XYZ file of C-alpha atoms in Angstrom:
549
model
C 99.830 111.694 100.065
C 100.233 115.396 100.732
C 99.004 116.818 104.071
C 96.427 119.187 102.425
C 94.876 116.325 100.408
C 94.931 113.937 103.414
C 93.174 116.663 105.492
C 90.672 117.212 102.813
C 89.797 113.497 102.581
C 89.565 113.228 106.361
C 87.282 116.196 106.460
C 85.040 114.703 103.752
C 84.937 111.416 105.583
C 83.954 113.118 108.755
C 81.030 114.973 107.127
C 77.664 114.169 108.671
C 74.238 114.694 107.220
C 75.173 117.520 104.840
C 73.123 117.694 101.612
C 75.204 117.166 98.428
C 73.715 120.084 96.430
C 75.851 123.212 96.543
C 74.304 126.419 97.945
C 73.845 128.972 95.127
C 74.378 132.656 95.594
C 72.124 134.794 93.362
C 73.004 137.961 91.630
C 71.155 139.992 94.203
C 70.819 138.706 97.795
C 70.063 139.876 101.218
C 71.742 137.263 103.385
C 70.899 136.867 107.127
C 73.048 134.832 109.528
C 70.622 133.695 112.288
C 71.525 131.867 115.399
C 72.805 132.093 119.009
C 75.847 133.536 120.548
C 78.195 131.566 118.279
C 76.631 133.489 115.411
C 76.589 136.720 117.385
C 80.432 136.452 117.809
C 80.541 137.535 114.176
C 83.487 135.554 113.118
C 82.428 132.550 110.929
C 79.729 134.869 109.591
C 82.176 137.616 108.840
C 84.577 135.137 107.081
C 81.667 133.984 104.905
C 80.546 137.555 104.230
C 83.985 138.841 103.212
C 84.821 135.641 101.203
C 81.570 135.971 99.166
C 81.920 139.682 98.777
C 85.475 139.029 97.377
C 84.383 136.240 95.098
C 81.478 137.956 93.644
C 82.421 141.588 93.111
C 79.736 142.066 90.479
C 76.863 140.764 92.565
C 74.690 142.868 94.782
C 75.079 141.276 98.154
C 74.013 142.593 101.595
C 74.608 140.822 104.861
C 73.029 140.961 108.323
C 74.171 139.064 111.420
C 71.070 138.668 113.706
C 72.561 136.274 116.170
C 71.524 136.512 119.774
C 73.385 135.041 122.705
C 71.479 132.185 124.473
C 68.853 131.867 121.809
C 67.272 128.610 120.582
C 65.422 127.611 117.469
C 62.172 128.241 119.281
C 63.340 131.777 120.332
C 64.542 132.447 116.772
C 61.123 131.611 115.426
C 59.422 133.981 117.943
C 61.664 136.960 117.235
C 61.824 136.426 113.405
C 59.078 139.004 112.612
C 60.775 141.571 114.811
C 64.396 141.085 113.815
C 64.578 139.477 110.442
C 61.562 140.564 108.379
C 62.541 144.249 108.493
C 65.699 143.532 106.389
C 63.669 141.672 103.758
C 65.896 138.559 103.569
C 66.267 136.394 100.416
C 68.579 133.819 102.000
C 68.767 132.800 105.753
C 71.573 130.664 107.128
C 70.208 129.161 110.427
C 72.570 127.924 113.151
C 70.780 126.884 116.313
C 71.406 123.815 118.406
C 74.088 124.573 121.004
C 71.517 125.799 123.588
C 68.713 123.639 122.394
C 70.313 120.504 123.658
C 70.247 121.780 127.218
C 73.952 120.982 127.842
C 72.980 117.464 129.027
C 72.762 113.923 127.928
C 70.329 113.208 125.036
C 66.641 112.792 125.828
C 63.842 112.282 123.458
C 61.636 115.185 124.753
C 64.392 117.794 124.199
C 65.035 116.344 120.693
C 61.254 116.524 119.788
C 61.115 120.186 120.995
C 64.148 121.069 118.869
C 62.898 119.426 115.776
C 59.451 120.991 116.179
C 61.001 124.465 116.570
C 63.248 123.978 113.549
C 60.276 122.888 111.527
C 58.231 125.929 112.631
C 61.180 128.270 111.858
C 61.476 126.687 108.421
C 57.742 127.446 107.841
C 58.236 131.022 108.958
C 61.243 131.573 106.592
C 59.417 130.124 103.648
C 56.325 132.184 104.369
C 58.631 135.306 104.347
C 59.534 134.370 100.772
C 63.190 133.556 101.704
C 65.350 130.501 101.113
C 66.854 128.669 104.110
C 70.129 126.877 104.568
C 70.518 124.819 107.770
C 73.701 124.542 109.790
C 74.385 121.849 112.385
C 75.898 123.561 115.331
C 79.580 123.453 116.161
C 80.752 121.034 118.881
C 81.980 121.651 122.444
C 85.452 120.919 123.661
C 84.613 117.679 125.589
C 88.106 117.393 126.908
C 87.984 120.806 128.634
C 84.377 120.155 129.730
C 85.424 116.782 131.139
C 82.062 115.311 130.088
C 83.619 112.321 128.066
C 81.754 113.380 124.962
C 78.244 113.258 126.444
C 77.113 116.648 125.107
C 78.691 116.171 121.682
C 76.697 112.880 121.452
C 73.568 114.964 122.149
C 74.563 117.501 119.489
C 75.144 114.617 117.023
C 71.584 113.349 117.594
C 70.258 116.870 116.935
C 72.366 117.019 113.750
C 70.873 113.725 112.494
C 67.437 115.187 113.173
C 68.364 118.168 111.027
C 69.386 115.716 108.289
C 65.877 114.299 108.270
C 64.298 117.776 108.172
C 66.632 118.723 105.338
C 65.546 115.676 103.299
C 61.859 116.216 104.139
C 61.738 119.897 103.276
C 64.299 119.942 100.533
C 66.487 122.374 102.480
C 70.223 122.566 102.013
C 72.135 121.398 105.193
C 75.775 122.201 105.883
C 77.346 120.164 108.586
C 79.729 121.924 110.964
C 79.645 119.459 113.857
C 81.318 116.282 112.564
C 84.092 117.973 110.512
C 84.966 120.135 113.533
C 84.922 117.150 115.840
C 87.302 115.268 113.472
C 89.721 118.367 113.323
C 89.594 118.706 117.077
C 90.188 114.981 117.648
C 93.316 114.846 115.335
C 94.682 118.148 116.619
C 94.440 116.870 120.246
C 96.056 113.535 119.282
C 99.071 115.665 118.146
C 98.903 118.143 121.057
C 96.700 117.274 124.034
C 96.623 120.882 125.111
C 95.098 122.006 121.757
C 91.798 123.775 121.768
C 89.939 126.006 119.309
C 87.005 126.298 121.779
C 88.676 127.787 124.875
C 85.572 128.297 126.909
C 84.284 124.763 125.783
C 81.335 126.282 123.851
C 82.394 129.349 121.757
C 85.041 128.741 119.063
C 87.943 131.231 118.875
C 89.014 132.867 115.620
C 90.717 129.613 114.618
C 87.688 127.481 115.277
C 85.439 129.860 113.407
C 87.714 129.665 110.303
C 87.378 125.921 110.444
C 83.659 126.418 110.589
C 83.847 128.825 107.574
C 85.921 126.264 105.643
C 83.289 123.616 106.289
C 80.518 125.983 105.124
C 82.316 127.387 102.085
C 83.062 123.881 100.689
C 79.173 123.577 100.427
C 78.681 126.998 98.714
C 79.018 127.375 94.996
C 81.790 130.028 94.553
C 85.011 130.285 92.558
C 87.959 128.660 94.449
C 90.991 129.578 92.413
C 92.209 133.233 92.397
C 95.072 132.592 90.030
C 98.431 130.695 89.429
C 101.506 132.157 87.927
C 104.233 129.856 86.762
C 107.705 131.050 85.605
C 109.550 128.400 83.644
C 112.664 129.793 82.038
C 111.594 132.372 79.574
C 107.958 131.214 79.628
C 105.555 133.023 82.037
C 101.908 132.152 82.333
C 100.836 135.730 82.786
C 99.821 138.523 80.406
C 102.330 141.148 79.363
C 105.349 139.234 80.739
C 108.809 140.498 80.026
C 111.639 138.024 80.826
C 115.394 138.485 81.026
C 115.540 142.094 82.098
C 118.581 142.256 84.332
C 117.984 138.620 85.529
C 114.323 139.116 86.462
C 110.768 138.925 85.106
C 108.053 141.625 85.096
C 104.351 141.272 84.253
C 100.882 142.693 84.789
C 98.402 140.553 86.583
C 94.717 141.224 86.441
C 92.822 139.354 89.140
C 89.204 138.033 88.591
C 88.587 138.799 92.321
C 90.551 139.568 95.428
C 91.967 136.672 97.419
C 90.194 136.087 100.712
C 92.027 137.956 103.502
C 92.740 135.647 106.432
C 93.044 137.669 109.686
C 96.270 136.839 111.428
C 94.530 135.583 114.646
C 92.831 132.851 112.567
C 95.831 131.615 110.520
C 96.640 128.786 112.876
C 93.564 127.177 111.294
C 95.475 126.892 108.022
C 97.494 124.107 109.657
C 94.292 122.241 110.422
C 92.379 122.467 107.110
C 93.446 122.989 103.565
C 91.629 126.329 103.250
C 94.190 127.956 100.938
C 94.688 124.986 98.667
C 90.954 124.293 98.249
C 89.281 127.631 98.505
C 91.744 130.436 98.114
C 94.448 129.204 95.758
C 96.658 131.963 94.562
C 100.175 130.824 93.930
C 103.489 131.771 92.288
C 105.866 129.027 91.194
C 109.349 129.399 89.574
C 110.354 126.241 87.886
C 113.628 127.275 86.170
C 115.682 130.211 85.159
C 116.404 133.553 86.862
C 119.929 132.534 88.079
C 120.912 131.697 91.652
C 120.225 133.270 95.038
C 116.985 134.598 96.508
C 114.465 136.585 94.489
C 112.543 139.653 95.523
C 108.893 139.943 94.543
C 107.679 143.565 94.287
C 104.068 144.538 93.506
C 103.429 148.030 92.162
C 106.947 149.049 93.234
C 106.770 147.814 96.822
C 108.440 144.795 98.328
C 106.020 141.928 98.875
C 108.526 139.264 99.843
C 111.984 137.788 99.519
C 112.093 134.029 98.671
C 114.635 131.335 98.330
C 114.821 129.410 95.098
C 113.671 126.117 96.587
C 110.712 127.922 98.205
C 109.712 129.311 94.830
C 110.148 125.934 93.194
C 107.552 124.501 95.573
C 105.418 127.610 95.009
C 104.479 130.591 97.206
C 101.061 131.424 98.534
C 100.462 134.938 97.272
C 97.158 135.362 99.212
C 99.090 135.431 102.470
C 101.581 138.188 101.499
C 100.476 140.871 103.915
C 102.567 143.522 102.181
C 100.897 142.956 98.804
C 98.235 145.527 97.727
C 95.539 142.781 97.377
C 96.076 141.875 101.018
C 95.776 145.524 101.966
C 92.494 145.664 100.078
C 91.279 142.522 101.754
C 92.270 143.846 105.128
C 90.331 147.060 104.484
C 87.272 145.028 103.380
C 87.527 142.969 106.626
C 87.821 146.054 108.801
C 85.002 147.808 107.091
C 82.698 144.735 107.395
C 83.521 144.625 111.134
C 82.665 148.299 111.469
C 79.408 147.899 109.619
C 78.495 144.908 111.870
C 79.267 146.955 115.044
C 77.218 149.970 113.839
C 74.312 147.749 112.884
C 74.385 145.861 116.187
C 74.309 149.117 118.097
C 71.477 150.504 115.976
C 69.454 147.248 116.008
C 70.069 145.823 119.439
C 71.313 148.661 121.777
C 69.495 151.657 120.487
C 66.535 149.929 118.799
C 65.624 147.278 121.435
C 67.507 147.462 124.625
C 67.940 151.256 125.092
C 70.097 151.067 128.213
C 69.841 153.851 130.752
C 73.457 154.787 130.037
C 72.562 155.920 126.560
C 69.897 158.325 128.056
C 67.202 157.361 125.512
C 64.918 160.091 126.669
C 67.176 162.709 125.064
C 65.448 164.305 122.062
C 68.414 163.464 119.833
C 68.373 159.746 120.736
C 65.845 158.515 118.089
C 67.239 160.674 115.307
C 70.705 159.326 116.137
C 69.439 155.777 116.114
C 67.870 156.272 112.776
C 70.915 157.932 111.432
C 73.129 155.134 112.705
C 70.888 152.503 111.106
C 70.968 154.399 107.758
C 74.719 154.679 108.007
C 75.107 150.929 108.721
C 72.820 150.033 105.835
C 74.616 152.263 103.396
C 78.011 151.038 104.610
C 76.805 147.474 104.045
C 75.599 148.238 100.561
C 78.896 149.861 99.717
C 81.216 147.076 100.887
C 81.152 145.520 97.450
C 83.073 148.483 96.135
C 86.054 147.589 98.358
C 86.030 144.074 97.068
C 86.715 144.966 93.444
C 89.951 143.472 92.138
C 92.631 145.361 90.168
C 95.507 145.017 87.881
C 98.965 144.843 89.510
C 102.418 145.118 88.136
C 104.651 142.317 89.624
C 108.381 142.017 89.211
C 110.611 139.108 90.327
C 114.251 140.018 90.395
C 117.477 138.840 92.064
C 118.143 140.414 95.422
C 121.059 142.580 94.345
C 123.758 144.298 96.322
C 123.354 147.007 98.919
C 124.306 150.457 97.665
C 126.431 152.197 100.316
C 125.571 156.023 100.499
C 128.436 157.733 102.275
C 127.576 161.453 101.733
C 124.838 163.706 100.551
C 125.066 167.155 99.080
C 122.717 169.542 100.895
C 121.177 172.742 99.532
C 120.386 175.807 101.593
C 116.903 175.952 103.149
C 113.987 177.624 101.455
C 110.713 178.860 102.925
C 108.030 176.109 102.911
C 105.444 177.899 100.712
C 103.694 174.540 99.787
C 104.852 171.027 99.240
C 104.656 171.322 95.431
C 106.339 174.704 95.133
C 109.433 174.238 93.014
C 112.625 175.753 94.516
C 116.075 176.435 92.867
C 117.343 172.838 93.329
C 114.552 171.699 91.035
C 114.591 174.607 88.519
C 118.299 175.680 88.509
C 120.550 173.124 90.364
C 123.685 174.539 88.825
C 122.975 177.901 90.558
C 122.751 176.309 94.052
C 125.597 176.283 96.567
C 125.740 172.705 97.691
C 127.376 171.504 100.959
C 128.685 167.912 101.457
C 127.575 166.240 104.616
C 128.186 162.714 105.886
C 125.417 160.144 105.657
C 125.812 157.677 108.563
C 124.217 154.266 108.072
C 121.877 155.778 105.481
C 120.642 158.487 107.769
C 121.203 162.227 108.023
C 120.090 164.642 110.852
C 118.958 167.629 108.891
C 117.954 169.308 112.115
C 121.494 169.289 113.253
C 122.809 170.575 109.946
C 120.235 173.362 109.672
C 120.241 174.369 113.341
C 117.080 176.339 114.317
C 115.401 175.897 110.936
C 111.636 175.969 111.071
C 108.876 175.728 108.429
C 111.381 175.174 105.613
C 112.247 172.858 102.756
C 115.730 171.444 101.972
C 117.131 169.247 99.233
C 119.735 166.486 99.274
C 121.338 164.991 96.161
C 123.727 162.208 95.089
C 124.838 160.529 91.959
C 124.771 156.784 91.356
C 126.896 155.054 88.629
C 125.278 151.905 87.112
C 127.107 149.373 84.926
C 123.933 148.546 82.984
C 120.243 149.463 83.012
C 118.982 148.070 86.339
C 116.407 148.726 89.057
C 117.183 150.527 92.304
C 114.953 149.951 95.365
C 114.829 152.767 97.884
C 113.362 152.318 101.372
C 112.857 155.771 102.679
C 111.947 157.693 105.781
C 111.525 161.410 106.393
C 110.511 164.002 108.772
C 108.293 165.540 107.396
C 107.237 165.342 103.736
C 109.289 163.711 100.979
C 109.732 163.946 97.198
C 112.191 162.018 95.066
C 113.498 163.119 91.642
C 115.378 160.990 89.251
C 117.417 162.646 86.490
C 115.342 165.817 87.012
C 111.863 164.179 86.978
C 109.802 163.740 90.108
C 109.056 160.067 90.598
C 107.743 159.973 94.184
C 105.912 162.389 96.430
C 104.422 162.066 99.921
C 103.158 165.250 101.585
C 102.840 164.275 105.232
C 103.567 165.370 108.819
C 105.456 162.570 110.581
C 108.501 161.472 112.529
C 111.463 159.752 110.942
C 110.852 156.054 110.396
C 113.119 154.096 108.231
C 111.495 152.149 105.354
C 108.162 153.860 105.680
C 108.050 154.656 101.998
C 109.322 152.512 99.072
C 110.080 153.453 95.466
C 111.692 151.486 92.635
C 113.790 153.506 90.231
C 114.930 152.533 86.673
C 118.558 153.450 86.484
C 120.340 153.862 83.079
C 123.836 152.718 82.422
C 126.174 155.499 83.605
C 125.370 158.350 85.933
C 121.964 158.821 87.585
C 121.289 161.906 89.733
C 118.860 161.545 92.608
C 117.347 164.479 94.458
C 115.507 164.298 97.694
C 113.195 167.130 98.761
C 112.350 167.149 102.538
C 109.907 169.499 104.214
C 110.022 170.605 107.881
C 106.855 171.997 109.616
C 108.181 171.858 113.214
C 109.897 169.490 115.453
C 112.687 167.234 114.154
C 114.028 167.175 110.597
C 115.677 164.222 108.956
C 116.062 161.808 106.037
C 116.884 158.057 105.863
C 117.713 156.271 102.622
C 118.472 152.622 102.273
C 119.283 151.573 98.692
C 119.617 148.115 97.117
C 119.919 146.875 93.575
C 117.054 144.716 92.285
C 118.859 142.683 89.648
C 122.330 141.821 88.645
C 123.627 145.280 88.056
C 126.557 146.946 89.850
C 125.805 150.434 91.364
C 127.950 152.736 93.331
C 127.988 156.325 94.523
C 130.176 158.706 92.598
C 130.945 162.505 92.956
C 128.483 164.861 91.314
C 129.618 166.501 88.142
């Protein structure tokens, strides 16, 4: 049995009193995460938020994290009118229990108080016209606490009580406690030093992703992003072209973005089958495409280089950090984190606590607080735009030979009027006096060649001979701006002020059989002046530098 399936079965077996009916997400929801400091950490909540935004790009979803460190179900009920009602929730995820148990052995009075408070909070949420989903709390690390499981036993009794409340009130219940205990137990069997709850109470990013996995398994949302299978000349993707210089190209339109897993949480992927069950987005190459490694490029940029046996097993496309969907997911994650911070400051710091350091008596304080609240709300309503998927052009080609560039022909310098101003090397290259200069390890110091040049533009050219139509990948760096021309047509442009960094830009060029002239335009607006070009064939073609005609 595979590890992912075994983990899934163990996780299901460990589930406690969770209700079997999946939680539904409506077309328009204002979702509140309500709890104690574990909720206030804004990790499992942020994972749920960005996952649901990604999965439902057409739904109108807004999220608010209203967790408060040290809080209990009783305290949550008391502050509900102040903190939750103003956002007009339609769905409230409630996660209280860690503090309610008193960090001690189970006693009946504590249990009755907890259940009474949870029942009262359920009444309050229902009276507000919102739906409620109950969470059992996460566990403590009883090995680090050295309490021999005493407090986890208390939390387990509270969880059973929530099971009864769930059945009595018809409330969905998502169990976090028992699945996390099972993951923790098995991980510690393998590595006694393992922990995902380093201070014994608050899970780290790994622990929170395990929590999110347990929760998302109970929420009705699409779980498969897509699967692409290449089998000889058959490709299960639209618009596929097979056999071009030993590779395959196709356009891929995604129904939604894959969930972006932050790097600090990825150790959790060894503990639970998150990717397999909830975020499946895979590429498999069964046969064909020759021997040797294959390069996957997306929209002309390298996303990964893979051995044939790795592709035969299938590659997880969701975890390719250099793919554009990962960049979009990372942007969504960062924007959601920013929105949470701005809302927290407006709600808690400026709205309620008003610390003396903020000088709340200033005339601008309240207008600023109102403006920040409005900004956070608008940012939250706009996050869905970042979650919209796109169509991407994928190419899977053999990793061809490195193209050695020994020399470049350099033009005179010209005044830097603007980045797009065409100079003689673009308009009349035959009338330009070119100077041959050595290119050492793909790099040329233009500052040394044009000593004292300032606020100028210069051009470098070379000719590459290809034995067949093939693709050339260029990894480029420049100080400052850079444009690339192929056979007289501009194919890349990046108007920027920067230092030279190899591989900062990428471009894939379609070479024709025979000669192909490349022209590089580099601007200099002060400081150093340079160009770096690393070239490699993507495919089976043979390419070499030849002298310009």
